[in-house]
Short mmCIF file of C-alpha atoms and ligand atoms in Angstrom, two decimals:
data_model
loop_
_atom_site.label_atom_id
_atom_site.label_comp_id
_atom_site.label_asym_id
_atom_site.label_seq_id
_atom_site.Cartn_x
_atom_site.Cartn_y
_atom_site.Cartn_z
CA MET A 206 144.77 238.13 -0.05
CA LYS A 207 143.14 240.44 2.49
CA LYS A 208 144.91 243.25 4.29
CA ILE A 209 143.56 244.99 7.38
CA LEU A 210 144.47 248.67 7.63
CA THR A 211 143.67 251.62 9.84
CA LEU A 212 143.07 255.25 8.96
CA ALA A 213 142.65 257.99 11.58
CA MET A 214 141.26 261.44 10.89
CA LEU A 215 142.12 264.14 13.46
CA VAL A 216 139.50 266.86 13.73
CA LYS A 217 139.19 269.93 15.92
CA ASP A 218 137.15 273.16 15.76
CA GLY A 219 135.87 272.71 12.21
CA ARG A 220 139.26 271.76 10.82
CA ILE A 221 140.89 268.48 9.86
CA LEU A 222 144.59 267.65 10.13
CA LEU A 223 145.86 265.93 7.01
CA GLY A 224 149.36 264.72 6.24
CA LEU A 225 151.10 265.05 2.89
CA LYS A 226 152.61 261.63 2.31
CA LYS A 227 156.30 262.19 1.60
CA ARG A 228 157.30 258.72 0.45
CA GLY A 229 156.00 255.31 -0.60
CA PHE A 230 152.40 254.36 -1.24
CA GLY A 231 150.24 257.45 -1.80
CA GLU A 232 153.22 259.81 -2.13
CA GLY A 233 152.13 263.38 -2.91
CA LEU A 234 148.57 262.82 -1.66
CA TRP A 235 146.95 264.23 1.48
CA ASN A 236 145.57 261.63 3.85
CA GLY A 237 144.81 260.77 7.43
CA PHE A 238 147.23 258.65 9.44
CA GLY A 239 147.34 254.88 9.45
CA GLY A 240 148.76 251.66 8.17
CA LYS A 241 148.76 247.92 8.55
CA VAL A 242 147.52 246.11 11.63
CA GLU A 243 150.32 243.94 12.97
CA ALA A 244 149.97 240.35 14.18
CA LYS A 245 149.79 240.90 17.92
CA GLU A 246 147.75 244.07 18.16
CA SER A 247 144.09 244.98 18.05
CA ILE A 248 142.77 247.26 15.32
CA GLN A 249 142.33 250.06 17.87
CA GLN A 250 145.93 249.62 19.11
CA ALA A 251 147.23 249.71 15.55
CA ALA A 252 145.28 252.89 14.82
CA LYS A 253 146.75 254.57 17.90
CA ARG A 254 150.30 253.40 17.16
CA GLU A 255 150.15 254.64 13.57
CA VAL A 256 149.00 258.11 14.67
CA GLU A 257 151.87 258.30 17.16
CA GLU A 258 154.41 257.16 14.56
CA GLU A 259 153.18 259.34 11.71
CA VAL A 260 152.30 262.63 13.39
CA GLY A 261 153.67 262.39 16.94
CA VAL A 262 150.50 262.81 19.02
CA ILE A 263 148.74 260.35 21.33
CA PRO A 264 145.02 259.95 20.60
CA ILE A 265 142.70 260.36 23.59
CA GLN A 266 139.17 260.41 22.19
CA MET A 267 139.15 257.97 19.27
CA ASP A 268 136.04 256.31 17.78
CA GLU A 269 135.77 253.85 14.94
CA VAL A 270 133.25 255.49 12.60
CA GLY A 271 133.72 253.81 9.24
CA LEU A 272 134.56 250.62 7.45
CA LEU A 273 135.80 250.70 3.85
CA ASN A 274 136.29 247.68 1.62
CA PHE A 275 138.46 248.03 -1.43
CA THR A 276 138.59 245.44 -4.19
CA PHE A 277 140.34 245.51 -7.55
CA GLU A 278 139.42 244.32 -11.02
CA SER A 279 143.01 243.36 -11.80
CA GLU A 280 143.74 241.08 -8.85
CA GLN A 281 142.47 239.15 -5.84
CA LEU A 282 143.60 241.77 -3.33
CA GLU A 283 141.14 243.05 -0.74
CA LEU A 284 141.75 245.93 1.64
CA GLU A 285 139.65 246.40 4.75
CA VAL A 286 140.23 249.90 6.11
CA HIS A 287 138.95 250.77 9.59
CA VAL A 288 138.39 254.52 9.81
CA PHE A 289 138.67 256.37 13.12
CA ARG A 290 137.66 259.87 14.11
CA VAL A 291 140.08 261.35 16.63
CA GLY A 292 138.63 264.34 18.51
CA SER A 293 141.32 264.92 21.12
CA TRP A 294 144.96 264.01 21.66
CA GLU A 295 148.04 264.72 23.72
CA GLY A 296 150.94 266.65 22.23
CA GLU A 297 151.37 268.79 19.13
CA PRO A 298 151.43 267.40 15.58
CA VAL A 299 154.95 267.24 14.14
CA GLU A 300 156.37 266.54 10.71
CA THR A 301 157.77 263.02 10.46
CA GLU A 302 159.75 261.13 7.81
CA GLU A 303 156.47 259.96 6.36
CA MET A 304 154.08 262.91 6.65
CA ARG A 305 153.97 266.72 6.57
CA PRO A 306 150.87 267.73 8.57
CA GLU A 307 148.66 270.70 7.80
CA TRP A 308 145.26 271.93 9.00
CA PHE A 309 142.39 272.35 6.52
CA SER A 310 139.01 273.86 7.23
CA TYR A 311 136.14 271.52 6.30
CA VAL A 312 135.30 273.64 3.25
CA ASP A 313 138.88 273.54 1.93
CA VAL A 314 139.61 269.81 2.05
CA PRO A 315 141.89 269.15 -0.98
CA TYR A 316 139.86 266.28 -2.45
CA ASP A 317 141.58 266.61 -5.81
CA LYS A 318 144.89 265.70 -4.14
CA MET A 319 143.50 262.80 -2.12
CA TRP A 320 142.52 259.20 -2.88
CA PRO A 321 139.56 259.19 -5.29
CA ASP A 322 137.15 257.52 -2.84
CA ASP A 323 137.68 260.08 -0.06
CA VAL A 324 135.23 262.60 -1.50
CA TYR A 325 132.44 260.02 -1.05
CA TRP A 326 132.95 259.21 2.61
CA LEU A 327 135.04 261.94 4.28
CA PRO A 328 132.15 264.45 4.26
CA LEU A 329 130.15 261.88 6.28
CA LEU A 330 132.91 261.64 8.88
CA LEU A 331 133.10 265.44 9.08
CA ASN A 332 129.31 265.46 9.65
CA ARG A 333 129.72 263.03 12.54
CA LYS A 334 128.04 260.15 10.69
CA LYS A 335 129.04 256.48 10.73
CA PHE A 336 129.43 254.81 7.38
CA GLN A 337 130.29 251.74 5.42
CA GLY A 338 131.64 251.82 1.88
CA ASP A 339 132.56 249.38 -0.86
CA PHE A 340 134.82 250.54 -3.67
CA HIS A 341 135.83 248.48 -6.66
CA PHE A 342 138.88 249.90 -8.43
CA ASP A 343 140.56 249.07 -11.72
CA ARG A 344 143.93 248.29 -10.14
CA PRO A 345 145.96 249.25 -7.08
CA SER A 346 147.66 252.62 -7.05
CA ASP A 347 151.40 252.92 -7.18
CA LEU A 348 153.88 255.76 -7.41
CA ASN A 349 152.84 256.63 -10.95
CA TYR A 350 149.22 255.58 -11.03
CA LYS A 351 146.13 256.65 -9.08
CA SER A 352 143.40 253.97 -9.05
CA LYS A 353 140.09 254.64 -10.80
CA ILE A 354 136.76 253.72 -9.19
CA LEU A 355 134.69 251.34 -11.33
CA ARG A 356 131.78 250.84 -8.88
CA GLN A 357 131.00 252.10 -5.42
CA THR A 358 128.37 252.15 -2.71
CA VAL A 359 128.47 254.13 0.51
CA GLU A 360 125.88 253.84 3.26
CA VAL A 361 125.32 255.86 6.37
CA ILE A 362 124.92 253.60 9.40
CA LEU A 363 122.37 254.68 11.95
O1 8OG B 87 151.24 251.42 5.56
P1 8OG B 87 150.67 252.01 4.31
O2 8OG B 87 151.18 253.41 4.01
O3 8OG B 87 150.67 251.10 3.13
O4 8OG B 87 149.11 252.23 4.66
C1 8OG B 87 148.23 252.76 3.72
C2 8OG B 87 147.38 253.81 4.37
O5 8OG B 87 146.55 254.39 3.37
C3 8OG B 87 146.43 253.28 5.44
O6 8OG B 87 146.26 254.28 6.42
C4 8OG B 87 145.14 253.06 4.69
C5 8OG B 87 145.20 254.17 3.71
N1 8OG B 87 144.42 253.99 2.49
C6 8OG B 87 144.42 252.95 1.60
N2 8OG B 87 143.56 253.21 0.59
C7 8OG B 87 143.00 254.42 0.86
C8 8OG B 87 142.05 255.23 0.22
O7 8OG B 87 141.53 254.89 -0.84
N3 8OG B 87 141.73 256.41 0.80
C9 8OG B 87 142.32 256.81 1.95
N4 8OG B 87 141.98 258.00 2.45
N5 8OG B 87 143.23 256.08 2.58
C10 8OG B 87 143.55 254.90 2.04
O8 8OG B 87 145.12 251.94 1.73
#
């Protein structure tokens, strides 16, 4: 089974806005904003909708800068995550049921409290690069378990 997901990173003035996931998948980890693409929407529309739902702002400048493929040793699941860089938006970030937002300067990104692949590709996004990554994990994360990377490749796209 393949799932298509979005992930948007909001950046401004050398800082990134991350949300602490308050419930469900990835609880207790800092992440960008995103989720599943629904049947009748484009990937771009889904990315925008998820940002509005999770942090209450409307993206203005939004570019797709990365594509991540996640596979798992334990099962036939494949995740295709489309990563967006959001450089401007309307409104002020607010806490929602799902996320508590906080600004981090680029040098203080809390990689140890993020998904284990993020340290390999997020620095590229912060450096305004485009990228493509493949990560093969042991098994999907859940509330009590954070996936381990078995193999990975990340490429900068020119
Ligand atoms: O709707 P749901 O909360 O299940 O969406 C999952 C979100 O988490 C979606 O935005 C994609 C994102 N995501 C993964 N895996 C990883 C990962 O390894 N790193 C990061 N930063 N985000 C991930 O599904």
